[in-house]
Coordinates of C-alpha atoms in Angstrom, one line a residue:
Chain A
X1 CA 63.9 104.4 -18.0
X2 CA 66.0 103.2 -15.1
X3 CA 64.6 100.0 -13.5
X4 CA 66.9 99.7 -10.5
X5 CA 67.0 101.6 -7.3
X6 CA 69.9 101.4 -4.8
X7 CA 70.3 102.5 -1.2
X8 CA 73.5 104.6 -1.2
X9 CA 73.4 106.2 2.3
X10 CA 72.3 105.2 5.8
X11 CA 72.4 107.1 9.0
X12 CA 70.9 106.5 12.4
X13 CA 70.7 107.8 16.0
X14 CA 70.1 105.7 19.0
X15 CA 68.6 103.4 19.9
X16 CA 67.9 104.0 23.6
X17 CA 65.0 103.6 26.0
X18 CA 65.0 107.4 26.6
X19 CA 66.7 110.3 24.9
X20 CA 66.1 113.3 27.2
X21 CA 69.0 115.3 25.8
X22 CA 67.6 115.7 22.3
X23 CA 64.3 116.7 20.7
X24 CA 63.0 114.5 17.9
X25 CA 64.2 117.1 15.4
X26 CA 67.7 116.9 16.8
X27 CA 67.6 113.1 16.7
X28 CA 66.5 113.2 13.0
X29 CA 69.1 115.8 12.1
X30 CA 71.9 113.7 13.5
X31 CA 70.7 110.6 11.6
X32 CA 70.3 112.7 8.4
X33 CA 73.8 114.3 8.6
X34 CA 75.2 110.8 8.9
X35 CA 73.2 109.4 6.0
X36 CA 74.2 112.4 3.7
X37 CA 77.9 112.0 4.7
X38 CA 77.6 108.3 4.0
X39 CA 76.1 108.9 0.6
X40 CA 78.3 111.9 -0.2
X41 CA 75.3 114.1 -1.0
X42 CA 74.2 117.6 0.0
X43 CA 70.5 117.6 0.8
X44 CA 70.1 121.2 -0.1
X45 CA 71.5 120.6 -3.6
X46 CA 71.3 117.0 -4.6
X47 CA 68.1 115.5 -3.1
X48 CA 65.1 115.6 -5.3
X49 CA 62.4 114.5 -2.8
X50 CA 61.9 113.5 0.8
X51 CA 59.5 110.9 2.2
X52 CA 58.9 110.5 5.9
X53 CA 56.7 108.2 8.0
X54 CA 54.9 109.2 11.1
X55 CA 51.7 108.9 13.0
X56 CA 50.1 112.0 14.5
X57 CA 49.1 110.4 17.7
X58 CA 52.6 109.1 18.3
X59 CA 53.9 112.6 17.9
X60 CA 51.2 114.5 19.8
X61 CA 50.9 116.9 17.0
X62 CA 48.1 117.1 14.4
X63 CA 49.2 117.2 10.7
X64 CA 52.7 116.2 11.9
X65 CA 53.9 116.0 8.3
X66 CA 54.2 119.8 8.4
X67 CA 57.1 119.5 10.9
X68 CA 59.4 117.2 9.0
X69 CA 61.2 119.2 6.4
X70 CA 63.8 121.3 8.3
X71 CA 65.7 118.6 10.1
X72 CA 66.1 116.7 6.8
X73 CA 67.2 119.6 4.7
X74 CA 63.9 119.5 3.0
X75 CA 62.6 123.0 3.5
X76 CA 61.2 124.5 0.3
X77 CA 61.5 121.1 -1.4
X78 CA 59.2 118.3 -2.4
X79 CA 58.3 116.5 0.9
X80 CA 55.5 114.2 1.9
X81 CA 54.6 111.9 4.8
X82 CA 53.2 108.4 4.8
X83 CA 51.1 107.3 7.7
X84 CA 52.7 103.9 7.8
X85 CA 55.8 101.9 8.6
X86 CA 59.2 102.9 7.3
X87 CA 59.0 100.2 4.7
X88 CA 55.9 101.8 3.3
X89 CA 58.0 105.0 3.0
X90 CA 60.8 103.1 1.3
X91 CA 58.2 101.7 -1.2
X92 CA 57.1 105.3 -1.9
X93 CA 60.7 106.4 -2.5
X94 CA 61.3 103.5 -4.9
X95 CA 58.1 104.3 -6.9
X96 CA 59.2 108.0 -7.1
X97 CA 62.6 107.0 -8.5
X98 CA 61.0 104.5 -10.9
X99 CA 58.9 107.3 -12.4
X100 CA 62.2 108.7 -13.8
X101 CA 61.4 112.1 -12.5
X102 CA 63.5 111.8 -9.3
X103 CA 67.1 110.7 -9.1
X104 CA 67.8 110.9 -5.4
X105 CA 65.1 110.4 -2.7
X106 CA 65.5 110.4 1.1
X107 CA 63.4 108.3 3.5
X108 CA 63.1 109.1 7.2
X109 CA 61.5 107.5 10.2
X110 CA 61.9 108.1 13.9
X111 CA 60.6 107.1 17.4
X112 CA 60.2 109.3 20.5
X113 CA 58.2 106.6 22.2
X114 CA 59.6 107.7 25.6
X115 CA 57.7 111.0 25.2
X116 CA 54.3 109.3 24.9
X117 CA 53.1 108.9 28.5
X118 CA 49.9 107.1 27.6
X119 CA 51.0 104.9 24.7
X120 CA 48.7 102.0 25.7
X121 CA 45.8 104.4 25.5
X122 CA 46.9 105.6 22.1
X123 CA 47.2 102.1 20.8
X124 CA 43.7 101.3 22.3
X125 CA 42.4 104.1 20.1
X126 CA 43.3 102.1 17.1
X127 CA 40.5 99.7 18.0
X128 CA 37.0 100.0 16.4
X129 CA 35.2 102.7 18.6
X130 CA 31.8 101.1 18.4
X131 CA 32.4 97.3 18.4
X132 CA 35.7 96.7 20.2
X133 CA 36.7 99.7 22.4
X134 CA 33.8 99.5 24.8
X135 CA 35.0 96.1 25.9
X136 CA 38.1 97.9 27.5
X137 CA 40.5 95.1 26.7
X138 CA 44.1 96.2 26.4
X139 CA 45.1 96.0 22.7
X140 CA 47.9 93.6 23.8
X141 CA 45.0 91.1 24.0
X142 CA 44.8 91.3 20.2
X143 CA 48.3 89.8 20.1
X144 CA 47.2 87.2 22.7
X145 CA 44.3 86.2 20.5
X146 CA 46.5 85.8 17.5
X147 CA 49.3 84.0 19.3
X148 CA 46.7 81.6 20.7
X149 CA 45.2 80.7 17.3
X150 CA 48.6 80.7 15.6
X151 CA 50.1 78.3 18.1
X152 CA 47.0 76.1 18.0
X153 CA 47.2 75.6 14.3
X154 CA 51.0 75.6 13.7
X155 CA 51.9 73.6 16.8
X156 CA 54.4 76.3 17.9
X157 CA 55.1 76.0 21.6
X158 CA 55.7 78.6 24.4
X159 CA 59.3 77.2 24.6
X160 CA 59.8 78.0 20.9
X161 CA 58.6 81.5 21.4
X162 CA 60.9 81.9 24.4
X163 CA 63.8 80.7 22.2
X164 CA 63.1 83.7 19.9
X165 CA 63.5 86.1 22.8
X166 CA 66.7 84.4 24.0
X167 CA 68.2 84.5 20.5
X168 CA 67.3 88.1 19.6
X169 CA 68.3 89.7 22.9
X170 CA 71.6 87.8 22.8
X171 CA 72.1 88.9 19.2
X172 CA 71.6 92.5 20.4
X173 CA 74.7 92.2 22.7
X174 CA 76.7 92.3 19.5
X175 CA 74.9 95.4 18.2
X176 CA 76.2 98.6 19.7
X177 CA 73.0 100.4 18.6
X178 CA 70.7 98.0 20.4
X179 CA 69.0 99.1 23.7
X180 CA 68.0 95.7 25.1
X181 CA 70.8 93.3 24.7
X182 CA 70.7 90.6 27.4
X183 CA 71.8 87.0 28.1
X184 CA 68.6 85.3 29.1
X185 CA 67.5 81.7 29.6
X186 CA 64.3 80.4 28.1
X187 CA 63.1 79.8 31.6
X188 CA 63.4 83.5 32.4
X189 CA 61.0 84.2 29.6
X190 CA 58.5 81.5 30.5
X191 CA 58.2 82.6 34.1
X192 CA 58.0 86.3 33.4
X193 CA 54.6 87.8 34.2
X194 CA 51.6 86.8 32.0
X195 CA 50.4 89.8 30.1
X196 CA 47.9 88.4 27.5
X197 CA 48.2 84.7 27.4
X198 CA 50.0 82.9 25.9
X199 CA 52.3 86.0 25.9
X200 CA 54.5 87.0 28.8
X201 CA 56.2 90.3 29.5
X202 CA 59.6 89.3 28.1
X203 CA 58.0 88.2 24.8
X204 CA 56.9 91.8 24.2
X205 CA 59.4 94.2 22.7
X206 CA 60.1 97.3 24.8
X207 CA 60.1 100.7 23.0
X208 CA 63.2 102.7 22.1
X209 CA 63.9 106.2 20.8
X210 CA 65.9 106.8 17.7
X211 CA 65.9 108.0 14.1
X212 CA 66.8 106.4 10.8
X213 CA 67.5 108.1 7.5
X214 CA 68.2 106.4 4.1
X215 CA 69.3 107.9 0.8
X216 CA 68.0 106.1 -2.4
X217 CA 69.1 106.7 -5.9
X218 CA 68.5 105.5 -9.4
X219 CA 70.8 102.9 -11.0
X220 CA 73.2 105.3 -12.7
X221 CA 73.4 107.7 -9.7
X222 CA 73.8 104.9 -7.2
X223 CA 76.8 103.5 -9.1
X224 CA 78.3 107.0 -9.2
X225 CA 77.8 107.7 -5.6
X226 CA 78.5 104.5 -3.8
X227 CA 81.2 101.8 -3.9
X228 CA 78.6 99.4 -2.4
X229 CA 75.0 100.3 -3.4
X230 CA 72.4 97.9 -2.0
X231 CA 69.8 97.2 -4.6
X232 CA 66.1 97.3 -3.9
X233 CA 65.3 94.1 -5.8
X234 CA 61.7 93.8 -4.7
X235 CA 59.3 95.5 -2.5
X236 CA 55.7 94.8 -1.6
X237 CA 53.0 95.7 0.9
X238 CA 49.6 94.4 1.8
X239 CA 46.8 94.5 4.4
X240 CA 44.4 91.9 5.7
X241 CA 40.9 92.9 6.9
X242 CA 40.9 95.4 9.8
X243 CA 38.0 93.6 11.4
X244 CA 38.9 91.7 14.5
X245 CA 35.8 89.6 13.8
X246 CA 36.7 88.2 10.4
X247 CA 40.5 88.4 9.9
X248 CA 42.8 85.5 9.5
X249 CA 44.1 84.8 13.1
X250 CA 46.4 81.9 12.5
X251 CA 48.5 83.1 9.5
X252 CA 50.0 86.5 8.7
X253 CA 48.1 86.8 5.5
X254 CA 49.4 90.4 5.0
X255 CA 53.0 89.2 5.1
X256 CA 52.2 86.4 2.6
X257 CA 50.7 88.9 0.2
X258 CA 53.5 91.5 0.7
X259 CA 56.1 88.8 0.2
X260 CA 54.5 87.5 -3.0
X261 CA 54.5 91.0 -4.4
X262 CA 58.2 91.6 -3.5
X263 CA 59.3 88.2 -4.7
X264 CA 57.5 88.7 -8.1
X265 CA 59.4 92.0 -8.5
X266 CA 62.7 90.5 -7.5
X267 CA 62.2 87.4 -9.7
X268 CA 62.5 85.1 -6.7
X269 CA 60.8 81.7 -7.1
X270 CA 62.2 79.8 -4.1
X271 CA 62.7 82.3 -1.2
X272 CA 63.9 79.6 1.2
X273 CA 66.8 78.9 -1.2
X274 CA 67.5 82.5 -2.4
X275 CA 67.1 84.6 0.8
X276 CA 70.3 84.1 2.8
X277 CA 69.2 86.0 6.0
X278 CA 66.2 87.9 7.2
X279 CA 65.3 90.7 9.5
X280 CA 61.6 90.2 10.3
X281 CA 59.1 91.8 12.6
X282 CA 59.4 90.4 16.2
X283 CA 57.2 92.9 18.0
X284 CA 56.1 89.8 19.9
X285 CA 58.1 86.7 20.0
X286 CA 55.5 84.5 18.2
X287 CA 55.4 87.1 15.4
X288 CA 58.9 86.1 14.3
X289 CA 57.8 82.5 13.9
X290 CA 54.6 83.4 12.2
X291 CA 56.3 85.8 9.8
X292 CA 59.0 83.3 8.8
X293 CA 56.3 80.9 7.7
X294 CA 54.3 83.6 6.0
X295 CA 57.4 84.7 4.1
X296 CA 57.9 81.2 2.8
X297 CA 61.3 81.0 4.4
X298 CA 60.3 77.7 6.0
X299 CA 57.3 75.4 5.9
X300 CA 54.2 76.0 8.0
X301 CA 54.8 74.9 11.5
X302 CA 58.5 74.6 11.1
X303 CA 59.7 78.0 12.3
X304 CA 59.5 77.0 16.0
X305 CA 61.5 73.8 15.7
X306 CA 64.1 75.5 13.5
X307 CA 64.5 78.2 16.0
X308 CA 65.1 75.8 18.9
X309 CA 67.5 73.8 16.7
X310 CA 69.5 77.0 16.1
X311 CA 68.8 77.3 12.4
X312 CA 67.9 81.0 12.8
X313 CA 70.9 81.8 15.0
X314 CA 73.7 83.9 13.4
X315 CA 75.6 80.7 12.7
X316 CA 72.6 78.8 11.4
X317 CA 71.5 78.2 7.9
X318 CA 69.0 81.1 7.9
X319 CA 70.1 83.8 10.3
X320 CA 67.1 85.8 11.5
X321 CA 67.3 89.2 13.3
X322 CA 71.0 89.2 13.7
X323 CA 70.6 92.8 14.7
X324 CA 68.5 91.8 17.7
X325 CA 65.2 92.7 16.1
X326 CA 62.7 94.8 18.0
X327 CA 63.1 92.5 21.0
X328 CA 66.8 93.4 21.2
X329 CA 67.1 96.8 19.6
X330 CA 63.8 98.2 21.0
X331 CA 60.6 98.8 19.1
X332 CA 60.9 102.0 17.1
X333 CA 57.2 102.6 16.4
X334 CA 56.9 103.8 12.7
X335 CA 60.7 103.5 12.2
X336 CA 60.8 99.8 13.0
X337 CA 60.8 98.6 9.4
X338 CA 63.7 100.9 8.6
X339 CA 65.6 99.3 11.4
X340 CA 65.1 95.9 9.7
X341 CA 66.4 97.4 6.4
X342 CA 69.3 99.1 8.1
X343 CA 70.6 95.8 9.4
X344 CA 70.2 94.2 5.9
X345 CA 72.2 97.0 4.3
X346 CA 75.0 96.8 6.9
X347 CA 75.3 93.1 6.4
X348 CA 75.3 93.3 2.6
X349 CA 78.0 96.0 2.8
X350 CA 80.1 94.0 5.2
X351 CA 79.8 96.7 7.9
X352 CA 78.0 94.8 10.6
X353 CA 81.1 94.6 12.9
X354 CA 81.3 91.6 15.3
X355 CA 77.9 90.3 14.1
X356 CA 78.9 90.3 10.4
X357 CA 77.6 87.3 8.5
X358 CA 80.0 85.6 6.1
X359 CA 79.4 85.8 2.3
X360 CA 75.9 87.2 2.1
X361 CA 74.5 89.0 -0.9
X362 CA 70.7 88.7 -0.6
X363 CA 68.6 89.5 2.4
X364 CA 65.0 90.3 3.3
X365 CA 63.5 92.9 5.6
X366 CA 59.9 92.7 6.8
X367 CA 57.7 94.9 8.9
X368 CA 54.4 94.8 10.6
X369 CA 52.6 97.9 12.0
X370 CA 51.7 96.4 15.3
X371 CA 48.5 95.7 17.1
X372 CA 45.7 95.9 16.1
X373 CA 46.8 96.2 12.4
X374 CA 47.2 93.7 9.6
X375 CA 49.5 95.9 7.7
X376 CA 52.9 94.6 6.6
X377 CA 55.6 95.2 4.0
X378 CA 58.5 93.2 2.6
X379 CA 61.7 94.3 0.9
X380 CA 64.3 92.1 -0.8
X381 CA 67.7 93.7 -0.9
X382 CA 70.9 92.5 -2.7
X383 CA 74.4 93.7 -3.2
X384 CA 74.0 92.1 -6.7
X385 CA 71.5 93.1 -9.4
X386 CA 69.5 90.1 -10.5
X387 CA 72.3 87.8 -9.4
X388 CA 74.3 88.9 -12.5
X389 CA 77.1 91.0 -11.1
X390 CA 78.0 93.0 -8.0
Chain B
X1 CA -2.0 98.9 14.7
X2 CA -3.2 96.9 11.8
X3 CA -5.5 94.0 11.6
X4 CA -2.6 91.6 11.4
X5 CA -0.2 93.2 13.9
X6 CA -1.4 94.0 17.4
X7 CA 1.8 95.7 18.6
X8 CA 5.2 96.4 17.1
X9 CA 8.3 95.0 18.9
X10 CA 11.0 97.2 20.4
X11 CA 11.1 100.5 22.4
X12 CA 10.2 103.8 21.0
X13 CA 12.9 106.5 21.0
X14 CA 12.2 109.6 23.0
X15 CA 13.6 113.1 22.4
X16 CA 15.4 112.8 25.7
X17 CA 17.2 109.6 24.5
X18 CA 18.6 111.7 21.6
X19 CA 19.4 114.8 23.6
X20 CA 21.3 112.7 26.2
X21 CA 23.3 110.9 23.6
X22 CA 22.0 107.5 24.5
X23 CA 21.4 106.6 20.9
X24 CA 22.8 107.3 17.5
X25 CA 26.3 108.1 18.8
X26 CA 29.0 106.7 21.0
X27 CA 31.0 108.9 23.4
X28 CA 34.5 108.2 24.4
X29 CA 37.5 110.1 25.8
X30 CA 41.1 109.7 24.7
X31 CA 43.9 109.9 27.2
X32 CA 46.8 111.3 25.2
X33 CA 49.5 112.6 27.5
X34 CA 52.9 113.6 26.2
X35 CA 56.1 115.0 27.7
X36 CA 58.2 116.3 24.8
X37 CA 61.9 116.5 25.2
X38 CA 62.7 120.1 24.4
X39 CA 66.2 119.2 23.2
X40 CA 69.4 121.3 23.2
X41 CA 68.3 124.4 21.3
X42 CA 64.8 124.9 22.6
X43 CA 65.9 123.7 26.1
X44 CA 68.4 126.5 26.2
X45 CA 65.9 129.0 24.8
X46 CA 63.4 128.1 27.6
X47 CA 66.2 128.4 30.2
X48 CA 66.9 131.8 28.8
X49 CA 63.3 132.9 29.1
X50 CA 63.3 131.8 32.8
X51 CA 66.3 134.1 33.3
X52 CA 64.5 136.9 31.5
X53 CA 66.5 136.7 28.3
X54 CA 65.6 135.9 24.7
X55 CA 68.3 133.8 23.0
X56 CA 68.8 133.6 19.3
X57 CA 71.3 131.5 17.4
X58 CA 73.7 132.4 14.6
X59 CA 74.6 130.6 11.4
X60 CA 78.0 132.0 10.3
X61 CA 77.8 130.4 6.9
X62 CA 74.4 132.1 6.0
X63 CA 75.3 135.2 8.1
X64 CA 72.0 135.2 9.9
X65 CA 70.7 135.1 13.4
X66 CA 67.3 133.4 14.0
X67 CA 64.9 133.0 16.9
X68 CA 63.7 130.7 18.4
X69 CA 67.0 128.9 18.3
X70 CA 67.4 125.6 16.5
X71 CA 70.3 123.1 16.5
X72 CA 70.8 123.3 12.7
X73 CA 70.3 125.8 9.9
X74 CA 67.4 124.7 7.7
X75 CA 68.9 126.7 4.8
X76 CA 72.5 125.3 4.6
X77 CA 72.0 122.3 7.0
X78 CA 75.1 123.2 9.1
X79 CA 74.9 122.9 12.9
X80 CA 74.0 126.1 14.8
X81 CA 75.3 126.5 18.3
X82 CA 76.4 130.1 18.6
X83 CA 73.7 131.5 21.0
X84 CA 73.3 135.3 21.1
X85 CA 71.2 137.3 23.5
X86 CA 68.6 139.5 21.9
X87 CA 67.3 142.7 23.3
X88 CA 63.6 141.8 23.5
X89 CA 62.7 144.7 21.3
X90 CA 61.3 144.3 17.8
X91 CA 58.9 145.3 15.0
X92 CA 55.5 144.0 14.3
X93 CA 55.7 142.0 11.2
X94 CA 52.0 141.0 11.1
X95 CA 49.1 140.8 13.5
X96 CA 45.5 139.9 13.8
X97 CA 42.7 141.0 16.1
X98 CA 41.1 137.7 17.1
X99 CA 37.6 137.8 18.5
X100 CA 37.3 134.1 19.3
X101 CA 39.2 132.3 22.0
X102 CA 41.2 129.0 21.7
X103 CA 38.0 127.1 22.9
X104 CA 35.8 129.1 20.5
X105 CA 34.1 131.6 22.7
X106 CA 33.2 135.1 21.4
X107 CA 35.1 137.9 23.2
X108 CA 34.6 141.6 23.0
X109 CA 38.2 142.5 23.7
X110 CA 40.2 140.7 21.1
X111 CA 43.5 138.8 21.6
X112 CA 46.2 140.2 19.4
X113 CA 48.5 137.4 18.2
X114 CA 51.5 138.9 16.3
X115 CA 54.8 137.9 14.8
X116 CA 57.4 140.2 16.0
X117 CA 60.7 140.6 14.2
X118 CA 63.3 140.9 16.9
X119 CA 66.1 143.4 16.7
X120 CA 69.5 141.7 16.1
X121 CA 68.1 139.0 13.8
X122 CA 69.0 138.9 10.1
X123 CA 67.1 138.8 7.9
X124 CA 64.4 139.8 10.3
X125 CA 63.2 136.7 12.1
X126 CA 60.3 136.7 14.4
X127 CA 58.7 135.1 17.3
X128 CA 55.0 134.4 17.6
X129 CA 53.5 136.1 20.6
X130 CA 50.7 138.4 21.8
X131 CA 50.5 142.2 21.8
X132 CA 49.1 144.0 24.9
X133 CA 48.9 147.4 26.5
X134 CA 47.7 148.9 23.2
X135 CA 44.3 150.0 21.9
X136 CA 43.1 147.7 19.1
X137 CA 42.7 150.6 16.7
X138 CA 46.4 151.7 17.2
X139 CA 48.0 148.4 16.2
X140 CA 50.0 148.8 13.0
X141 CA 52.5 146.7 11.0
X142 CA 55.9 148.2 11.6
X143 CA 55.0 149.2 15.2
X144 CA 58.0 149.1 17.6
X145 CA 57.3 146.8 20.6
X146 CA 59.2 145.4 23.6
X147 CA 58.7 142.3 25.8
X148 CA 56.8 142.6 29.0
X149 CA 58.0 139.9 31.4
X150 CA 56.4 138.1 34.3
X151 CA 58.2 138.8 37.6
X152 CA 61.3 136.6 38.0
X153 CA 59.8 134.4 40.7
X154 CA 56.8 133.6 38.5
X155 CA 58.8 132.5 35.5
X156 CA 59.0 128.8 34.7
X157 CA 61.0 128.4 31.5
X158 CA 58.1 128.8 29.1
X159 CA 57.1 131.0 26.2
X160 CA 54.5 132.5 28.6
X161 CA 57.3 133.9 30.8
X162 CA 56.9 136.8 28.4
X163 CA 53.4 138.1 29.1
X164 CA 53.1 140.1 25.8
X165 CA 54.8 142.7 23.7
X166 CA 53.7 146.3 24.2
X167 CA 54.5 149.5 22.2
X168 CA 57.8 151.1 23.0
X169 CA 56.2 154.5 23.0
X170 CA 52.8 155.5 24.3
X171 CA 50.2 156.4 21.7

């Protein structure tokens, strides 16, 4: 049985704050056409299965998975939808290929966040209806609670969180796909309006519309199709407790568990040494710091100082969110994890344009499903298989 | 009470407490408002309806015309942007006499949802709409019907700009 899975095609549309000219189907179609052209496959002939990620309340349509086949070329073919982040979809595609029954599997995620007029209400509906919702606190307060405890235990400062915003939005200036590139000063972040202390408005990623499609294939097919397959060396996912009353507030336990699973599969013993760059969830600025520590890419309490010192800048020793992350690209709802993977693939292929990192062959992508979840996933990707060859 | 307990703590439930939903359940209301971007294909379709015209779209590769229009052919995956006006006349593909409303009320006069294969589509492609101006016992598969439009000034670029489809011929 084949034991390697490679990404052989990528396509995306966006990312922009609004996309009034196209329906979600048309956004997805455009991304899909690009991904299939990139992979050199015909979806009607070559693709064995399609996996999509979506959340009914984000779409405004019940049983939304029924609406996904046509724009992917998946009508009258095996299709299923995961209610999770794009990385969960990627994990499902990897598993399908590892069964040996599917050679080519497609993964899709999209965001039409601009079409949801009451997104805060939708997010609030993710809170426990009996215990938490009657308090009428905006769910952003959940992030405030976590940031407060994380900063208390780790020693991370507001200035360090502000440095994440400055870095990621500046990185986005070199990413033509990013919606929110900006040249900010830390001071701008610190004095922006308080939303849920210690978090200010500029520390919260704004939403964007867009679609991302990826084509995955087994070892043999990937080598045949692509001059530069990017190998899925490890993938993992995990949840902490959903309870706001008893979860771990300081550490991102879900990211620790997901990373352990992905590192085990990838055979990575020392991530800080072996991971050369990372795209991690930065839905809120503190999340980037908390996630870097959870992933073992730096010691507990070190992510903040390293960020201020420039270690996570594109020219630092561990570039983080060179794409701009969610703060710079825009938060893509359920497609956010795929945006992290997209950047890792572009960097490993050497196709990242003016933000291309020099000599990288192993990168990490990590996602979080946003407040109030403790749901995360991690992928380790490499242009080499097991470090043996390219 | 018993010898040992003079009175039990707490407040007794009344039937009214249960009827008014004060106990055993929590009531809440979700605000879920959306404004869907119709996009190129459906946007043009809705514009056409406002003008009193049903637009289909052609896939030259598959040699077929479909309605409602879409930006791509789900069969061959090529883009579709050749819009063609359709006559608004068609054939009942299937129908149902529905004696319950959308909000689940019994009605004596049924709604007649129907899929109508429009002339000029190939293979026959239909739009989902309602039949009207016909006695319930006269509705048949294969019946020829035509669109009955709202007056031009009342049309707003919506599927309801067509009021219903009614038989081409009386009886």
